[in-house]
Each structure stands twice: as C-alpha cells, then as structure tokens.
Amino acid sequence: MRPENEWFKPEKLTAYYYLYEAVAVVVLVAVGAFLASLGVLSEAPLWVVSLVVVPPVLALAFLTWWIPAFYRTAAYRFTDDEIEYRRGVFFQQKTTVPYNRITNVDATQGPVERLVGAGSVGVHTAGYGGQVGAELTVSGVSDYEPIRDQVLSNVRQRRPVATEGGDDATDEAGQPSRDRENLASEELAELRRIRELLERAFEE
C-alpha cells in the first residue's frame, strides 16, 4: 500500500522500457543479418546503407537517453480526493482523476511486464476527460494489485458524481443544486403566467 499524499516513483518503469528497447535491438540485428546474408547491403551504395543503418541507431541512442530522463519526471500521488500523475521530459504534464469520477479499476500484467516483475493499474471514468479507455494508468509498479485495491477502497468511500448533468447537478448532500431549484421555480412561474393568459383569452 502506497502512502497517502506522498509522491511515489514507478520503480520498475526503466527496466520495463529497457526490455522493450532490447527486443527492438534484437529485431533490428536479425533484420540486418538477414539482409546481409542476401548480399543486399554489400551491393547497395553507401548512402543507401547509411539511410538503413543510421536512423535506427540514432533512435536507439535517443531512447537510451530518454528512458531515465522520463523516469526522473514520472511520479504518482494518492491524495484524499484524487489520483495525480505528473511526467514530461520536454513538456510537463499533470493528470488528475477524482475518486468520485472513477467507475472501474483493473490490474494487468503483460508478458514483458512479467519478466521485470511489474504491472499496470488502469483507472477508468465515465464521461470524464473525453477519451476512450483508461483515463490514467499507473504503470511500472511491482505492487500493482495492492495499488488497485487501494484505489478501489478510496473510490468506495466517496459518493459518485453524475457526469451527464455536470459537476453542479447535486450538492454535497446529494440534493439538487440551488441553481437547478431556482431554474425550476422560474419555469413553473412562467408556465402559470402562460396558463393565466390562455384562460383570459378563452374567457373573452
């Protein structure tokens, strides 16, 4: 269980990403060896070979630098009311999901994650954030199942908020908000005035 109101790092994230990079290296080496065995690279001009070799090497070098840089910026926090996630190497981003918006929480572990002892927790909301799928994913953590249980526990302690009617559809006691009550009163008064006008018209 992660401490409340304290930022924590996804401790398995770098190992998870580096393993993906290693898989990419193996694939590229296998493709290069296959092309070399066919004699394609030996017969091609040097500039063609450079176009084939240099971009993947540069991409791998960039990933090798980017992975630890991203890890230094990535952190999660469970507050009293919401989950926060901040990250970004070049552009800082922060995602916030209130507990009373969460509709589903799932824990998953793919084959690559299993190799490094990590997993992911997907946090889903209804009609919040304008996207399909998980609104926020806590990835690269070893205790992904306890984290799922912790989030679910926090969700169950809070009253859900309806997403169709907007944030001010109900007040803290679950009753219609004051704005909606005032609007209903005004509509009722208008209907009464219309009825009175119609009755007078029929009487004349």
Coordinates of N, CA and C in Angstrom, one line a residue:
M1 N 0.8 -1.2 0.0 CA 0.0 0.0 0.0 C 0.9 1.3 0.0
R2 N 0.6 2.2 -0.9 CA 1.4 3.4 -1.0 C 0.9 4.4 0.0
P3 N 1.8 5.2 0.5 CA 1.4 6.3 1.5 C 0.5 7.3 0.8
E4 N -0.5 7.8 1.5 CA -1.3 8.9 1.0 C -0.6 10.2 1.0
N5 N -1.0 11.0 0.1 CA -0.4 12.4 0.0 C 1.1 12.5 -0.2
E6 N 1.7 11.5 -0.7 CA 3.1 11.5 -1.0 C 3.4 11.0 -2.4
W7 N 4.3 11.7 -3.1 CA 4.6 11.3 -4.5 C 5.5 10.0 -4.4
F8 N 5.2 9.1 -5.3 CA 6.0 7.9 -5.4 C 6.4 7.6 -6.9
K9 N 7.5 6.9 -7.1 CA 8.0 6.6 -8.4 C 7.6 5.2 -8.9
P10 N 7.3 5.1 -10.2 CA 7.1 3.7 -10.7 C 8.5 3.0 -10.9
E11 N 8.8 2.3 -9.8 CA 10.2 1.8 -9.7 C 10.6 0.8 -10.8
K12 N 9.7 0.2 -11.4 CA 10.0 -0.8 -12.5 C 10.0 -0.2 -13.9
L13 N 9.7 1.1 -14.0 CA 9.5 1.6 -15.3 C 10.7 1.6 -16.2
T14 N 11.9 1.9 -15.7 CA 13.1 1.9 -16.5 C 13.4 0.5 -17.0
A15 N 13.3 -0.5 -16.1 CA 13.6 -1.9 -16.5 C 12.6 -2.3 -17.6
Y16 N 11.3 -1.9 -17.4 CA 10.3 -2.3 -18.4 C 10.5 -1.7 -19.8
Y17 N 10.9 -0.4 -19.8 CA 11.2 0.2 -21.1 C 12.5 -0.3 -21.7
Y18 N 13.5 -0.5 -20.9 CA 14.8 -1.0 -21.4 C 14.6 -2.4 -22.0
L19 N 13.7 -3.2 -21.5 CA 13.5 -4.5 -22.0 C 12.8 -4.4 -23.4
Y20 N 11.9 -3.5 -23.5 CA 11.3 -3.2 -24.9 C 12.4 -2.8 -25.9
E21 N 13.3 -1.9 -25.4 CA 14.4 -1.5 -26.3 C 15.2 -2.6 -26.7
A22 N 15.5 -3.5 -25.7 CA 16.3 -4.7 -26.1 C 15.7 -5.6 -27.1
V23 N 14.4 -5.7 -27.0 CA 13.6 -6.5 -28.0 C 13.7 -5.8 -29.4
A24 N 13.6 -4.5 -29.4 CA 13.8 -3.8 -30.7 C 15.2 -4.0 -31.3
V25 N 16.2 -4.0 -30.4 CA 17.6 -4.2 -30.9 C 17.7 -5.6 -31.5
V26 N 17.2 -6.6 -30.8 CA 17.3 -7.9 -31.4 C 16.6 -8.0 -32.7
V27 N 15.4 -7.4 -32.9 CA 14.7 -7.4 -34.1 C 15.5 -6.8 -35.2
L28 N 16.1 -5.6 -34.9 CA 16.9 -4.9 -35.9 C 18.1 -5.6 -36.3
V29 N 18.8 -6.2 -35.4 CA 20.0 -7.0 -35.7 C 19.6 -8.2 -36.5
A30 N 18.5 -8.9 -36.2 CA 18.1 -10.0 -37.0 C 17.8 -9.6 -38.4
V31 N 17.1 -8.5 -38.6 CA 16.8 -8.0 -39.9 C 18.1 -7.6 -40.7
G32 N 19.0 -6.9 -40.0 CA 20.3 -6.6 -40.7 C 21.1 -7.8 -41.1
A33 N 21.1 -8.8 -40.2 CA 21.8 -10.1 -40.5 C 21.1 -10.8 -41.7
F34 N 19.8 -10.7 -41.8 CA 19.1 -11.4 -42.9 C 19.4 -10.6 -44.2
L35 N 19.4 -9.3 -44.2 CA 19.7 -8.5 -45.4 C 21.2 -8.8 -45.8
A36 N 22.1 -8.8 -44.8 CA 23.5 -9.1 -45.1 C 23.7 -10.4 -45.7
S37 N 23.0 -11.4 -45.3 CA 23.1 -12.8 -45.8 C 22.6 -12.9 -47.3
L38 N 21.7 -12.0 -47.6 CA 21.2 -11.9 -49.0 C 22.2 -11.1 -49.9
G39 N 23.1 -10.4 -49.3 CA 24.0 -9.6 -50.0 C 23.4 -8.2 -50.5
V40 N 22.3 -7.9 -49.9 CA 21.6 -6.6 -50.3 C 22.4 -5.4 -49.9
L41 N 23.0 -5.4 -48.6 CA 23.7 -4.3 -48.1 C 25.0 -4.1 -48.8
S42 N 25.7 -5.2 -49.1 CA 27.0 -5.1 -49.7 C 27.0 -4.6 -51.2
E43 N 25.9 -4.8 -51.8 CA 25.8 -4.3 -53.2 C 25.2 -2.9 -53.3
A44 N 24.6 -2.4 -52.2 CA 23.9 -1.1 -52.2 C 25.0 0.0 -52.1
P45 N 24.7 1.2 -52.6 CA 25.6 2.3 -52.4 C 25.7 2.7 -50.9
L46 N 26.7 3.4 -50.6 CA 27.0 3.7 -49.2 C 25.9 4.6 -48.6
W47 N 25.3 5.5 -49.4 CA 24.3 6.4 -48.8 C 23.0 5.6 -48.6
V48 N 22.7 4.6 -49.3 CA 21.6 3.8 -49.1 C 21.8 3.0 -47.8
V49 N 23.0 2.4 -47.6 CA 23.3 1.7 -46.3 C 23.1 2.7 -45.1
S50 N 23.6 3.9 -45.3 CA 23.5 4.9 -44.2 C 22.1 5.2 -43.9
L51 N 21.2 5.3 -44.9 CA 19.8 5.5 -44.6 C 19.1 4.4 -43.9
V52 N 19.6 3.2 -44.1 CA 19.1 2.0 -43.4 C 19.6 1.8 -42.0
V53 N 20.9 2.2 -41.8 CA 21.5 1.9 -40.5 C 21.4 3.1 -39.6
V54 N 21.7 4.3 -40.0 CA 21.8 5.4 -39.1 C 20.6 5.8 -38.4
P55 N 19.4 5.9 -39.0 CA 18.2 6.2 -38.3 C 17.8 5.3 -37.1
P56 N 17.9 4.0 -37.3 CA 17.6 3.1 -36.1 C 18.7 3.3 -35.0
V57 N 19.9 3.5 -35.4 CA 20.9 3.7 -34.3 C 20.7 5.0 -33.5
L58 N 20.3 6.1 -34.3 CA 20.0 7.3 -33.6 C 18.8 7.2 -32.7
A59 N 17.8 6.5 -33.2 CA 16.6 6.3 -32.4 C 16.8 5.5 -31.1
L60 N 17.7 4.5 -31.2 CA 18.0 3.7 -30.0 C 18.8 4.5 -29.1
A61 N 19.8 5.4 -29.6 CA 20.6 6.2 -28.7 C 19.7 7.2 -28.0
F62 N 18.7 7.8 -28.7 CA 17.7 8.7 -28.1 C 16.9 8.0 -27.0
L63 N 16.4 6.8 -27.3 CA 15.6 6.1 -26.3 C 16.5 5.8 -25.0
T64 N 17.7 5.4 -25.3 CA 18.6 5.1 -24.1 C 18.8 6.3 -23.2
W65 N 18.8 7.5 -23.8 CA 18.8 8.8 -23.0 C 17.5 9.1 -22.4
W66 N 16.4 8.9 -23.2 CA 15.1 9.4 -22.8 C 14.5 8.6 -21.7
I67 N 14.7 7.3 -21.6 CA 14.1 6.4 -20.6 C 14.4 6.9 -19.2
P68 N 15.7 7.1 -18.8 CA 16.0 7.5 -17.4 C 15.5 9.0 -17.2
A69 N 15.6 9.8 -18.3 CA 15.1 11.2 -18.2 C 13.6 11.2 -17.9
F70 N 12.8 10.4 -18.6 CA 11.4 10.3 -18.3 C 11.1 9.8 -16.9
Y71 N 11.9 8.8 -16.5 CA 11.7 8.2 -15.1 C 11.9 9.3 -14.1
R72 N 12.8 10.2 -14.2 CA 13.1 11.2 -13.2 C 11.9 12.2 -13.1
T73 N 11.1 12.3 -14.2 CA 9.9 13.2 -14.1 C 8.6 12.5 -13.7
A74 N 8.6 11.2 -13.8 CA 7.3 10.5 -13.6 C 7.1 10.2 -12.1
A75 N 5.9 10.6 -11.6 CA 5.5 10.3 -10.2 C 4.0 10.3 -10.1
Y76 N 3.5 9.5 -9.1 CA 2.1 9.4 -8.8 C 1.9 9.8 -7.4
R77 N 0.6 10.3 -7.1 CA 0.3 10.6 -5.7 C -1.2 10.3 -5.5
F78 N -1.5 9.7 -4.4 CA -2.9 9.4 -4.0 C -3.2 10.5 -2.9
T79 N -4.0 11.4 -3.2 CA -4.4 12.4 -2.2 C -5.7 11.9 -1.5
D80 N -6.3 12.8 -0.7 CA -7.6 12.5 0.0 C -8.7 12.4 -1.0
D81 N -8.6 13.1 -2.1 CA -9.8 13.2 -3.1 C -9.5 12.7 -4.5
E82 N -8.2 12.5 -4.8 CA -7.9 12.2 -6.2 C -6.6 11.5 -6.4
I83 N -6.4 11.1 -7.7 CA -5.1 10.5 -8.1 C -4.4 11.5 -9.0
E84 N -3.1 11.8 -8.8 CA -2.4 12.7 -9.6 C -1.2 12.0 -10.2
Y85 N -0.9 12.4 -11.5 CA 0.2 11.8 -12.2 C 0.9 12.9 -13.0
R86 N 2.2 13.1 -12.7 CA 2.9 14.1 -13.4 C 4.1 13.4 -14.1
R87 N 4.4 14.0 -15.3 CA 5.5 13.5 -16.1 C 5.8 14.5 -17.2
G88 N 6.9 14.2 -18.0 CA 7.2 15.0 -19.1 C 8.7 15.4 -19.1
V89 N 9.4 15.0 -20.2 CA 10.8 15.4 -20.3 C 10.9 16.8 -20.9
F90 N 10.2 17.0 -22.0 CA 10.3 18.3 -22.7 C 9.1 19.2 -22.3
F91 N 7.9 18.6 -22.2 CA 6.7 19.3 -21.8 C 6.1 18.7 -20.5
Q92 N 6.0 19.4 -19.4 CA 5.5 18.9 -18.2 C 4.0 18.7 -18.3
Q93 N 3.5 17.6 -17.9 CA 2.1 17.3 -17.9 C 1.6 16.8 -16.6
K94 N 0.4 17.0 -16.3 CA -0.2 16.5 -15.0 C -1.6 16.1 -15.2
T95 N -1.9 14.9 -14.9 CA -3.3 14.3 -15.0 C -3.9 14.1 -13.6
T96 N -5.1 14.6 -13.4 CA -5.8 14.4 -12.1 C -7.1 13.7 -12.3
V97 N -7.4 12.7 -11.5 CA -8.6 12.0 -11.6 C -9.3 11.9 -10.2
P98 N -10.4 12.6 -10.0 CA -11.0 12.5 -8.7 C -11.6 11.1 -8.4
Y99 N -11.6 10.6 -7.2 CA -12.1 9.3 -6.9 C -13.6 9.2 -7.2
N100 N -14.3 10.2 -7.0 CA -15.8 10.1 -7.2 C -16.2 10.1 -8.7
R101 N -15.2 10.2 -9.6 CA -15.4 10.0 -11.1 C -15.1 8.6 -11.5
I102 N -14.4 7.9 -10.7 CA -13.9 6.6 -11.2 C -15.0 5.5 -11.2
T103 N -15.1 4.8 -12.3 CA -16.1 3.8 -12.4 C -15.5 2.3 -12.4
N104 N -14.3 2.2 -12.8 CA -13.7 0.9 -12.8 C -12.2 1.0 -12.7
V105 N -11.6 0.0 -12.0 CA -10.1 -0.1 -11.8 C -9.7 -1.5 -12.1
D106 N -8.7 -1.7 -13.0 CA -8.3 -3.0 -13.3 C -6.8 -3.1 -13.2
A107 N -6.3 -4.3 -12.9 CA -4.8 -4.6 -12.8 C -4.5 -5.5 -13.9
T108 N -3.4 -5.2 -14.7 CA -3.0 -6.1 -15.8 C -1.5 -6.3 -15.7
Q109 N -1.0 -7.4 -16.3 CA 0.4 -7.7 -16.4 C 0.7 -8.4 -17.7
G110 N 1.3 -7.7 -18.6 CA 1.7 -8.3 -19.9 C 2.9 -9.2 -19.8
P111 N 3.3 -9.9 -20.9 CA 4.4 -10.8 -20.8 C 5.7 -10.0 -20.5
V112 N 5.9 -8.8 -21.1 CA 7.1 -8.1 -20.9 C 7.2 -7.6 -19.4
E113 N 6.0 -7.1 -18.9 CA 6.0 -6.7 -17.5 C 6.2 -7.8 -16.6
R114 N 5.8 -9.0 -16.9 CA 6.0 -10.2 -16.1 C 7.5 -10.5 -15.9
L115 N 8.3 -10.3 -17.0 CA 9.7 -10.5 -16.9 C 10.4 -9.6 -16.0
V116 N 9.9 -8.4 -15.8 CA 10.6 -7.5 -14.8 C 9.8 -7.4 -13.5
G117 N 8.8 -8.2 -13.3 CA 8.1 -8.2 -12.1 C 7.2 -6.9 -11.9
A118 N 6.7 -6.4 -13.0 CA 5.9 -5.2 -12.9 C 4.5 -5.4 -13.4
G119 N 3.6 -4.4 -13.2 CA 2.2 -4.5 -13.7 C 1.7 -3.1 -13.9
S120 N 0.4 -3.0 -14.3 CA -0.2 -1.7 -14.5 C -1.6 -1.7 -13.9
V121 N -2.0 -0.5 -13.5 CA -3.4 -0.3 -12.9 C -4.1 0.7 -13.8
G122 N -5.2 0.3 -14.5 CA -5.9 1.2 -15.3 C -7.1 1.8 -14.5
V123 N -7.2 3.1 -14.6 CA -8.3 3.8 -13.9 C -9.2 4.4 -14.9
H124 N -10.5 3.9 -14.9 CA -11.4 4.3 -15.9 C -12.5 5.2 -15.3
T125 N -13.0 6.1 -16.1 CA -14.0 7.1 -15.6 C -15.1 7.1 -16.7
A126 N -16.3 7.6 -16.3 CA -17.4 7.7 -17.2 C -17.6 9.1 -17.6
G127 N -17.4 9.4 -18.9 CA -17.7 10.8 -19.4 C -16.8 11.8 -18.8
Y128 N -15.5 11.4 -18.5 CA -14.6 12.4 -18.0 C -13.3 12.4 -18.7
G129 N -12.8 13.5 -19.2 CA -11.5 13.6 -19.9 C -11.7 13.5 -21.4
G130 N -12.9 13.1 -21.9 CA -13.1 13.0 -23.3 C -12.3 11.9 -24.0
Q131 N -12.0 10.8 -23.4 CA -11.2 9.8 -24.1 C -11.8 8.4 -23.8
V132 N -11.5 7.5 -24.7 CA -12.0 6.1 -24.5 C -10.9 5.3 -23.9
G133 N -11.2 4.4 -23.0 CA -10.2 3.6 -22.3 C -9.9 4.2 -21.0
A134 N -8.7 3.8 -20.4 CA -8.3 4.2 -19.1 C -8.0 5.7 -19.1
E135 N -8.5 6.4 -18.2 CA -8.2 7.9 -18.0 C -6.8 8.1 -17.5
L136 N -6.4 7.1 -16.7 CA -5.0 7.2 -16.1 C -4.5 5.8 -15.9
T137 N -3.2 5.5 -16.2 CA -2.7 4.2 -16.0 C -1.4 4.3 -15.1
V138 N -1.5 3.6 -14.0 CA -0.3 3.6 -13.1 C 0.5 2.4 -13.5
S139 N 1.6 2.6 -14.2 CA 2.4 1.6 -14.9 C 3.8 1.5 -14.3
G140 N 4.4 0.4 -14.5 CA 5.8 0.2 -14.0 C 5.9 0.0 -12.5
V141 N 4.9 -0.5 -11.8 CA 5.0 -0.7 -10.4 C 4.9 -2.2 -10.1
S142 N 5.6 -2.6 -9.0 CA 5.6 -4.0 -8.7 C 4.4 -4.5 -7.9
D143 N 3.8 -3.6 -7.1 CA 2.7 -3.9 -6.2 C 1.4 -3.4 -6.9
Y144 N 1.2 -3.8 -8.2 CA 0.0 -3.3 -8.9 C -1.3 -3.7 -8.4
E145 N -1.4 -5.0 -7.8 CA -2.6 -5.4 -7.3 C -3.0 -4.7 -6.0
P146 N -2.0 -4.6 -5.0 CA -2.4 -3.8 -3.8 C -2.7 -2.3 -4.2
I147 N -2.1 -1.7 -5.2 CA -2.5 -0.4 -5.6 C -3.9 -0.4 -6.2
R148 N -4.3 -1.4 -6.9 CA -5.7 -1.4 -7.4 C -6.6 -1.5 -6.2
D149 N -6.3 -2.3 -5.2 CA -7.2 -2.4 -4.0 C -7.2 -1.1 -3.3
Q150 N -6.1 -0.4 -3.2 CA -6.1 0.9 -2.5 C -7.0 1.9 -3.2
V151 N -6.9 2.0 -4.5 CA -7.7 2.9 -5.3 C -9.2 2.5 -5.1
L152 N -9.5 1.3 -5.2 CA -10.9 0.8 -5.1 C -11.5 1.2 -3.7
S153 N -10.6 1.0 -2.7 CA -11.0 1.4 -1.3 C -11.4 2.9 -1.2
N154 N -10.5 3.7 -1.8 CA -10.8 5.1 -1.8 C -12.0 5.5 -2.6
V155 N -12.3 4.8 -3.7 CA -13.4 5.1 -4.5 C -14.7 4.7 -3.7
R156 N -14.7 3.6 -3.0 CA -15.9 3.2 -2.3 C -16.3 4.1 -1.2
Q157 N -15.3 4.8 -0.7 CA -15.6 5.7 0.4 C -16.2 7.1 0.0
R158 N -16.4 7.3 -1.3 CA -16.9 8.5 -1.8 C -18.1 8.3 -2.7
R159 N -19.0 9.3 -2.6 CA -20.2 9.3 -3.4 C -19.9 9.6 -4.8
P160 N -20.4 8.8 -5.8 CA -20.2 9.0 -7.2 C -20.9 10.4 -7.6
V161 N -20.3 11.0 -8.6 CA -20.8 12.2 -9.2 C -21.3 11.9 -10.6
A162 N -22.6 12.3 -10.9 CA -23.2 12.1 -12.2 C -22.4 12.9 -13.2
T163 N -22.1 12.3 -14.4 CA -21.3 13.0 -15.4 C -22.2 13.6 -16.4
E164 N -23.5 13.1 -16.6 CA -24.3 13.7 -17.6 C -24.8 15.1 -17.2
G165 N -25.1 15.3 -15.9 CA -25.7 16.5 -15.5 C -24.7 17.6 -15.2
G166 N -23.4 17.3 -15.3 CA -22.4 18.4 -15.0 C -22.0 18.3 -13.5
D167 N -21.0 19.0 -13.1 CA -20.5 19.0 -11.8 C -21.4 19.5 -10.7
D168 N -22.3 20.5 -11.1 CA -23.2 21.1 -10.1 C -24.6 20.5 -10.2
A169 N -24.8 19.3 -10.6 CA -26.1 18.7 -10.7 C -26.6 18.4 -9.3
T170 N -25.8 18.1 -8.3 CA -26.2 17.9 -7.0 C -25.3 18.5 -6.0
D171 N -25.8 18.8 -4.8 CA -24.9 19.4 -3.8 C -24.2 18.3 -3.0
E172 N -23.6 18.7 -1.9 CA -22.8 17.7 -1.1 C -23.7 16.7 -0.4
A173 N -25.0 17.0 -0.2 CA -25.9 16.1 0.4 C -26.6 15.2 -0.6
G174 N -26.3 15.4 -1.9 CA -26.9 14.6 -2.9 C -28.3 15.1 -3.4
Q175 N -28.6 16.4 -3.0 CA -29.8 17.0 -3.4 C -29.6 17.9 -4.6
P176 N -30.7 18.2 -5.3 CA -30.5 19.1 -6.5 C -29.8 20.4 -6.1
S177 N -29.0 21.0 -6.9 CA -28.2 22.2 -6.6 C -29.2 23.4 -6.5
R178 N -28.7 24.5 -5.9 CA -29.6 25.7 -5.8 C -29.9 26.3 -7.1
D179 N -28.9 26.2 -8.1 CA -29.2 26.8 -9.4 C -30.3 26.0 -10.1
R180 N -30.3 24.7 -10.0 CA -31.4 24.0 -10.6 C -32.7 24.2 -10.0
E181 N -32.8 24.4 -8.6 CA -34.0 24.7 -8.0 C -34.6 26.0 -8.4
N182 N -33.7 27.0 -8.5 CA -34.1 28.4 -9.0 C -34.7 28.3 -10.4
L183 N -34.0 27.6 -11.3 CA -34.4 27.4 -12.6 C -35.8 26.8 -12.7
A184 N -36.0 25.7 -11.9 CA -37.3 25.1 -11.9 C -38.4 26.0 -11.4
S185 N -38.1 26.8 -10.4 CA -39.1 27.8 -9.9 C -39.5 28.8 -11.0
E186 N -38.5 29.3 -11.7 CA -38.7 30.3 -12.7 C -39.6 29.7 -13.8
E187 N -39.3 28.4 -14.2 CA -40.0 27.8 -15.3 C -41.5 27.6 -14.8
L188 N -41.7 27.2 -13.6 CA -43.0 27.0 -13.1 C -43.8 28.3 -13.1
A189 N -43.2 29.4 -12.7 CA -43.9 30.7 -12.7 C -44.2 31.1 -14.1
E190 N -43.4 30.8 -15.0 CA -43.6 31.2 -16.4 C -44.8 30.4 -17.0
L191 N -44.9 29.1 -16.6 CA -46.0 28.3 -17.1 C -47.3 28.8 -16.5
R192 N -47.3 29.2 -15.2 CA -48.5 29.8 -14.6 C -49.0 31.0 -15.3
R193 N -48.0 31.9 -15.7 CA -48.4 33.1 -16.4 C -49.0 32.8 -17.8
I194 N -48.4 31.8 -18.5 CA -49.0 31.4 -19.8 C -50.4 30.8 -19.6
R195 N -50.6 30.0 -18.6 CA -51.9 29.5 -18.3 C -52.9 30.6 -18.1
E196 N -52.5 31.6 -17.3 CA -53.5 32.7 -17.0 C -53.8 33.4 -18.3
L197 N -52.8 33.7 -19.1 CA -53.1 34.4 -20.4 C -54.0 33.6 -21.3
L198 N -53.9 32.3 -21.3 CA -54.7 31.4 -22.1 C -56.1 31.4 -21.6
E199 N -56.3 31.4 -20.3 CA -57.6 31.4 -19.7 C -58.4 32.7 -20.0
R200 N -57.6 33.8 -19.9 CA -58.3 35.1 -20.2 C -58.7 35.2 -21.7
A201 N -57.9 34.6 -22.5 CA -58.2 34.6 -24.0 C -59.4 33.8 -24.3
F202 N -59.6 32.7 -23.6 CA -60.8 31.9 -23.9 C -62.0 32.5 -23.3
E203 N -61.9 33.2 -22.1 CA -63.0 33.9 -21.5 C -63.5 35.0 -22.4
E204 N -62.6 35.7 -23.0 CA -63.0 36.8 -23.9 C -63.7 36.3 -25.2

